């Protein structure tokens, strides 16, 4: 039996699994969707599952301040701000924006929730966000607090447990629904969601195909990133796992923000005649609702 790390309960779980009837018919496959966009309202999306573990670790270390980072429209930063507000913790968000940010979408919610937001440029973000967060931690600690730094997307060894646990949830729901998913499909942004699903699949011996669609960077970047995340998770468990196969065979599809891109990438792969052996597919809807509103102008009706 695999030991599961301690977590706090923040998300509404289990999230529903629904069949996408029309898409299933069109693609000639059984396509289901797992509604992780319904893990909550302001505390919604896939990041909440990860925060159940990250925030718990921080609280257990006696921390009262949580520092994290992301783009100006980061769902992860907004979820962290919401969790902190609910639990009465301090939160400092280091957000990337090269211009004065418009008060909309996730950033608006961050401000509503009373988060302390520090804006940095994209250059600072890519080159030294960790250093900047450490400086903020030092400043906060010197003022008598104790800060815990959550990396981008809570995608590290501890955060990834959220989706390892999700894989258990899926296994239980398969029994209830009387279906076995041969393929799990998810967006890959900072890698933790994919990492957790991948690891759960291995550790629970489920033998599913875990397909990730990367929404940025490239497959090579994510192979390394996910490997590092998974290695870090395994350290918590005191387990070892060989997975030279991670990558193409595990289905990181090259280059197709988030769920839209994922579905689009998946759809195109199927239309191209790929993924032939995938019959029962579960698409994880990772959320992202608030981030939609600032993009209104990109839609034509
Ligand atoms: C962060 C995010 C993802 C990507 O998940 P990672 O664990 O960062 O790879 C996918 N969808 C939405 C809506 C997100 O906010």
Short mmCIF file of C-alpha atoms and ligand atoms in Angstrom, two decimals:
data_model
loop_
_atom_site.label_atom_id
_atom_site.label_comp_id
_atom_site.label_asym_id
_atom_site.label_seq_id
_atom_site.Cartn_x
_atom_site.Cartn_y
_atom_site.Cartn_z
CA UNK A 1 0.00 0.00 0.00
CA UNK A 2 1.26 3.37 -0.99
CA UNK A 3 1.35 5.85 1.83
CA UNK A 4 -0.49 9.03 0.98
CA UNK A 5 0.86 12.26 2.41
CA UNK A 6 -1.26 14.44 4.67
CA UNK A 7 -3.36 17.14 3.02
CA UNK A 8 -6.01 19.63 3.97
CA UNK A 9 -9.43 19.56 2.40
CA UNK A 10 -10.05 22.57 0.13
CA UNK A 11 -11.61 21.20 -3.05
CA UNK A 12 -15.09 19.81 -3.60
CA UNK A 13 -14.21 16.20 -4.30
CA UNK A 14 -14.76 13.91 -6.05
CA UNK A 15 -15.38 16.00 -9.16
CA UNK A 16 -18.02 14.72 -11.57
CA UNK A 17 -17.24 12.70 -14.67
CA UNK A 18 -19.60 13.35 -17.59
CA UNK A 19 -19.76 11.90 -21.09
CA UNK A 20 -19.33 14.25 -24.05
CA UNK A 21 -21.93 12.60 -26.23
CA UNK A 22 -21.67 14.64 -29.40
CA UNK A 23 -17.89 14.79 -29.50
CA UNK A 24 -17.78 11.05 -28.80
CA UNK A 25 -20.02 10.43 -31.78
CA UNK A 26 -18.02 12.71 -34.04
CA UNK A 27 -14.67 11.16 -33.16
CA UNK A 28 -15.92 7.60 -32.83
CA UNK A 29 -14.59 7.28 -29.29
CA UNK A 30 -15.99 7.37 -25.78
CA UNK A 31 -14.91 10.76 -24.51
CA UNK A 32 -15.58 11.76 -20.92
CA UNK A 33 -14.72 14.92 -19.05
CA UNK A 34 -13.69 15.19 -15.41
CA UNK A 35 -14.95 18.48 -14.05
CA UNK A 36 -11.98 19.76 -12.10
CA UNK A 37 -13.24 23.20 -13.09
CA UNK A 38 -15.84 22.51 -10.38
CA UNK A 39 -13.45 22.00 -7.48
CA UNK A 40 -14.88 25.27 -6.16
CA UNK A 41 -15.68 28.83 -7.21
CA UNK A 42 -12.87 31.25 -6.37
CA UNK A 43 -10.93 28.23 -5.09
CA UNK A 44 -11.36 26.35 -8.37
CA UNK A 45 -9.46 24.48 -11.05
CA UNK A 46 -6.61 22.02 -10.89
CA UNK A 47 -4.33 24.09 -8.64
CA UNK A 48 -6.55 23.48 -5.63
CA UNK A 49 -5.76 19.79 -5.60
CA UNK A 50 -2.07 20.63 -5.47
CA UNK A 51 -2.54 23.33 -2.84
CA UNK A 52 -4.20 20.78 -0.55
CA UNK A 53 -0.72 19.30 -0.18
CA UNK A 54 1.52 22.39 -0.53
CA UNK A 55 -0.40 24.53 1.94
CA UNK A 56 -0.57 21.63 4.39
CA UNK A 57 3.20 21.24 4.24
CA UNK A 58 3.64 24.97 4.84
CA UNK A 59 1.22 25.04 7.77
CA UNK A 60 2.93 22.00 9.28
CA UNK A 61 6.21 23.90 9.09
CA UNK A 62 4.63 26.70 11.08
CA UNK A 63 4.35 29.14 8.17
CA UNK A 64 1.83 31.97 8.21
CA UNK A 65 2.79 33.54 4.87
CA UNK A 66 2.63 31.98 1.41
CA UNK A 67 4.58 33.37 -1.51
CA UNK A 68 4.01 32.20 -5.06
CA UNK A 69 4.33 33.41 -8.65
CA UNK A 70 2.77 33.30 -12.10
CA UNK A 71 1.58 35.38 -15.00
CA UNK A 72 -0.71 38.32 -14.32
CA UNK A 73 -3.69 36.08 -15.18
CA UNK A 74 -2.37 33.09 -13.23
CA UNK A 75 -5.11 30.72 -12.09
CA UNK A 76 -2.65 29.26 -9.63
CA UNK A 77 -1.92 32.62 -8.00
CA UNK A 78 -5.64 33.35 -7.72
CA UNK A 79 -6.35 29.94 -6.19
CA UNK A 80 -3.52 30.46 -3.68
CA UNK A 81 -4.88 33.90 -2.76
CA UNK A 82 -8.35 32.40 -2.27
CA UNK A 83 -7.08 29.57 -0.08
CA UNK A 84 -5.00 31.98 1.99
CA UNK A 85 -8.00 34.27 2.48
CA UNK A 86 -10.14 31.36 3.60
CA UNK A 87 -7.54 30.05 6.04
CA UNK A 88 -6.48 33.45 7.37
CA UNK A 89 -2.94 33.22 5.98
CA UNK A 90 -0.88 36.02 4.45
CA UNK A 91 -0.22 35.75 0.74
CA UNK A 92 2.28 37.55 -1.50
CA UNK A 93 1.93 37.04 -5.25
CA UNK A 94 4.83 37.77 -7.60
CA UNK A 95 3.14 38.33 -10.95
CA UNK A 96 4.59 38.83 -14.41
CA UNK A 97 3.47 41.84 -16.43
CA UNK A 98 5.43 44.22 -18.61
CA UNK A 99 2.76 46.87 -18.43
CA UNK A 100 0.40 48.32 -15.89
CA UNK A 101 -2.03 45.41 -15.48
CA UNK A 102 -5.72 45.90 -16.26
CA UNK A 103 -7.96 45.22 -13.27
CA UNK A 104 -9.67 42.14 -14.70
CA UNK A 105 -9.96 38.36 -14.58
CA UNK A 106 -7.77 36.53 -12.07
CA UNK A 107 -5.82 39.66 -11.16
CA UNK A 108 -9.05 41.39 -10.19
CA UNK A 109 -9.97 38.40 -8.00
CA UNK A 110 -6.46 38.47 -6.42
CA UNK A 111 -7.02 42.10 -5.46
CA UNK A 112 -10.57 41.43 -4.23
CA UNK A 113 -9.15 38.73 -1.96
CA UNK A 114 -6.69 41.22 -0.51
CA UNK A 115 -3.51 39.62 -1.86
CA UNK A 116 -0.26 41.56 -1.63
CA UNK A 117 0.74 41.67 -5.32
CA UNK A 118 4.26 42.50 -6.55
CA UNK A 119 4.55 43.02 -10.31
CA UNK A 120 7.80 42.07 -12.05
CA UNK A 121 8.81 42.16 -15.74
CA UNK A 122 8.86 39.06 -17.93
CA UNK A 123 12.65 39.30 -18.01
CA UNK A 124 12.86 39.33 -14.22
CA UNK A 125 10.34 36.52 -14.15
CA UNK A 126 12.27 34.19 -16.40
CA UNK A 127 15.68 35.03 -14.99
CA UNK A 128 15.25 35.42 -11.26
CA UNK A 129 11.75 34.83 -9.93
CA UNK A 130 13.05 32.33 -7.38
CA UNK A 131 15.60 34.85 -6.11
CA UNK A 132 12.93 37.54 -5.94
CA UNK A 133 10.62 35.25 -3.95
CA UNK A 134 13.48 34.40 -1.59
CA UNK A 135 14.18 38.10 -1.03
CA UNK A 136 10.52 38.68 -0.24
CA UNK A 137 10.61 35.72 2.14
CA UNK A 138 13.67 37.15 3.90
CA UNK A 139 11.98 40.53 4.23
CA UNK A 140 8.77 38.92 5.53
CA UNK A 141 10.62 36.61 7.95
CA UNK A 142 12.61 39.58 9.28
CA UNK A 143 9.27 41.22 10.11
CA UNK A 144 8.45 38.27 12.37
CA UNK A 145 6.54 36.05 9.95
CA UNK A 146 7.45 32.67 8.56
CA UNK A 147 7.06 32.32 4.81
CA UNK A 148 6.68 29.28 2.59
CA UNK A 149 7.45 29.54 -1.13
CA UNK A 150 5.23 27.64 -3.56
CA UNK A 151 6.80 27.38 -7.03
CA UNK A 152 4.93 28.27 -10.22
CA UNK A 153 1.77 26.20 -10.54
CA UNK A 154 2.58 24.38 -7.25
CA UNK A 155 4.32 22.00 -9.62
CA UNK A 156 6.90 20.37 -7.41
CA UNK A 157 7.22 17.12 -5.52
CA UNK A 158 4.63 17.98 -2.90
CA UNK A 159 2.03 19.73 -5.10
CA UNK A 160 2.01 16.88 -7.55
CA UNK A 161 0.47 14.63 -4.90
CA UNK A 162 -2.80 16.38 -5.68
CA UNK A 163 -2.98 14.58 -9.01
CA UNK A 164 -1.52 11.36 -7.71
CA UNK A 165 -4.53 11.37 -5.39
CA UNK A 166 -6.78 12.33 -8.30
CA UNK A 167 -5.69 9.18 -10.09
CA UNK A 168 -6.97 7.18 -7.10
CA UNK A 169 -10.24 9.09 -7.34
CA UNK A 170 -10.51 8.23 -11.04
CA UNK A 171 -9.89 4.57 -10.27
CA UNK A 172 -12.76 4.58 -7.77
CA UNK A 173 -15.07 6.41 -10.16
CA UNK A 174 -14.33 3.88 -12.89
CA UNK A 175 -15.80 1.20 -10.63
CA UNK A 176 -18.93 3.27 -9.98
CA UNK A 177 -19.39 4.13 -13.65
CA UNK A 178 -18.52 0.67 -14.91
CA UNK A 179 -15.96 1.96 -17.37
CA UNK A 180 -12.18 1.69 -17.63
CA UNK A 181 -10.47 4.67 -19.19
CA UNK A 182 -7.55 3.65 -21.35
CA UNK A 183 -6.45 7.25 -21.85
CA UNK A 184 -6.24 10.25 -19.52
CA UNK A 185 -5.85 13.59 -21.28
CA UNK A 186 -4.65 16.78 -19.61
CA UNK A 187 -3.10 20.14 -20.36
CA UNK A 188 0.54 20.58 -19.39
CA UNK A 189 1.43 24.09 -18.22
CA UNK A 190 3.89 23.81 -15.34
CA UNK A 191 3.85 20.01 -15.34
CA UNK A 192 2.49 19.08 -11.92
CA UNK A 193 -0.89 17.85 -13.07
CA UNK A 194 0.65 15.61 -15.70
CA UNK A 195 3.35 14.51 -13.25
CA UNK A 196 0.80 13.42 -10.66
CA UNK A 197 -1.36 11.55 -13.17
CA UNK A 198 1.72 9.91 -14.63
CA UNK A 199 3.02 8.87 -11.24
CA UNK A 200 -0.36 7.62 -10.04
CA UNK A 201 -0.68 5.56 -13.19
CA UNK A 202 2.68 3.90 -12.50
CA UNK A 203 2.38 3.49 -8.75
CA UNK A 204 -1.17 2.11 -8.85
CA UNK A 205 -0.32 -0.10 -11.83
CA UNK A 206 -3.20 1.24 -13.92
CA UNK A 207 -1.49 0.90 -17.30
CA UNK A 208 -3.34 3.79 -18.87
CA UNK A 209 -1.97 6.08 -21.50
CA UNK A 210 -1.49 9.49 -19.89
CA UNK A 211 -1.54 12.08 -22.64
CA UNK A 212 -0.43 15.63 -21.97
CA UNK A 213 -0.76 18.52 -24.36
CA UNK A 214 1.86 21.14 -23.65
CA UNK A 215 0.51 24.66 -23.93
CA UNK A 216 3.93 26.33 -23.95
CA UNK A 217 7.63 25.43 -24.38
CA UNK A 218 8.19 22.05 -26.05
CA UNK A 219 7.95 18.36 -25.29
CA UNK A 220 11.67 18.07 -24.48
CA UNK A 221 11.40 20.82 -21.87
CA UNK A 222 8.50 19.04 -20.19
CA UNK A 223 10.10 15.62 -20.26
CA UNK A 224 12.87 17.04 -18.07
CA UNK A 225 10.58 19.17 -15.95
CA UNK A 226 8.11 16.35 -15.26
CA UNK A 227 10.96 13.95 -14.53
CA UNK A 228 12.34 16.34 -11.90
CA UNK A 229 8.92 16.83 -10.32
CA UNK A 230 8.22 13.10 -10.22
CA UNK A 231 11.69 12.37 -8.78
CA UNK A 232 10.98 14.89 -6.02
CA UNK A 233 7.61 13.23 -5.26
CA UNK A 234 9.24 9.83 -5.07
CA UNK A 235 11.65 11.17 -2.45
CA UNK A 236 8.67 11.91 -0.20
CA UNK A 237 7.52 8.33 -0.65
CA UNK A 238 10.95 6.77 -0.34
CA UNK A 239 10.26 4.95 -3.62
CA UNK A 240 12.24 4.54 -6.78
CA UNK A 241 10.90 4.22 -10.28
CA UNK A 242 12.57 3.84 -13.63
CA UNK A 243 10.85 5.69 -16.39
CA UNK A 244 13.05 6.22 -19.36
CA UNK A 245 9.89 5.95 -21.43
CA UNK A 246 8.41 9.26 -20.36
CA UNK A 247 7.88 11.35 -23.44
CA UNK A 248 6.54 10.45 -26.81
CA UNK A 249 5.39 6.98 -25.77
CA UNK A 250 3.57 8.40 -22.80
CA UNK A 251 2.06 10.78 -25.22
CA UNK A 252 3.23 14.32 -24.70
CA UNK A 253 1.92 15.75 -27.93
CA UNK A 254 4.02 18.49 -29.43
CA UNK A 255 2.86 22.04 -29.51
CA UNK A 256 -0.70 22.48 -29.78
CA UNK A 257 -4.09 28.68 -22.99
CA UNK A 258 -4.81 25.28 -21.39
CA UNK A 259 -8.02 23.34 -21.85
CA UNK A 260 -8.94 24.82 -25.21
CA UNK A 261 -5.51 24.11 -26.60
CA UNK A 262 -5.63 20.66 -25.07
CA UNK A 263 -8.93 19.73 -26.62
CA UNK A 264 -7.86 21.27 -29.91
CA UNK A 265 -4.60 19.32 -29.87
CA UNK A 266 -6.40 16.11 -29.02
CA UNK A 267 -9.05 16.64 -31.67
CA UNK A 268 -6.45 17.27 -34.36
CA UNK A 269 -4.43 14.22 -33.38
CA UNK A 270 -7.52 12.03 -33.67
CA UNK A 271 -8.49 13.62 -37.00
CA UNK A 272 -4.96 12.96 -38.26
CA UNK A 273 -5.51 9.30 -37.49
CA UNK A 274 -3.29 9.20 -34.40
CA UNK A 275 -4.32 7.84 -30.99
CA UNK A 276 -6.03 4.93 -32.75
CA UNK A 277 -5.80 2.62 -29.75
CA UNK A 278 -7.43 5.15 -27.41
CA UNK A 279 -11.07 4.20 -27.00
CA UNK A 280 -12.25 5.36 -23.57
CA UNK A 281 -10.80 8.76 -22.94
CA UNK A 282 -11.03 10.94 -19.86
CA UNK A 283 -10.27 14.60 -20.42
CA UNK A 284 -9.42 16.52 -17.24
CA UNK A 285 -11.04 19.94 -17.35
CA UNK A 286 -8.47 21.86 -15.34
CA UNK A 287 -10.50 25.07 -14.99
CA UNK A 288 -9.41 28.55 -16.00
CA UNK A 289 -12.75 30.30 -16.02
CA UNK A 290 -11.62 33.69 -14.69
CA UNK A 291 -8.85 33.89 -17.27
CA UNK A 292 -11.45 33.80 -20.03
CA UNK A 293 -12.86 37.25 -19.39
CA UNK A 294 -9.77 39.31 -20.23
CA UNK A 295 -9.69 37.51 -23.59
CA UNK A 296 -13.14 38.63 -24.71
CA UNK A 297 -11.76 40.60 -27.64
CA UNK A 298 -10.15 37.52 -29.15
CA UNK A 299 -13.55 35.92 -29.68
CA UNK A 300 -15.74 36.54 -32.67
CA UNK A 301 -19.45 35.81 -32.52
C1 LIG B 1 -2.22 25.61 -14.47
C2 LIG B 1 -3.26 25.15 -15.37
C3 LIG B 1 -3.07 24.04 -16.20
C4 LIG B 1 -1.78 23.29 -16.28
O1 LIG B 1 -1.52 22.50 -15.16
P1 LIG B 1 -0.01 22.27 -14.70
O2 LIG B 1 -0.11 21.41 -13.53
O3 LIG B 1 0.55 23.63 -14.41
O4 LIG B 1 0.72 21.66 -15.83
C5 LIG B 1 -4.11 23.62 -17.00
N1 LIG B 1 -5.29 24.29 -17.01
C6 LIG B 1 -5.52 25.36 -16.24
C7 LIG B 1 -6.83 26.03 -16.33
C8 LIG B 1 -4.51 25.83 -15.40
O5 LIG B 1 -4.74 26.91 -14.63
#
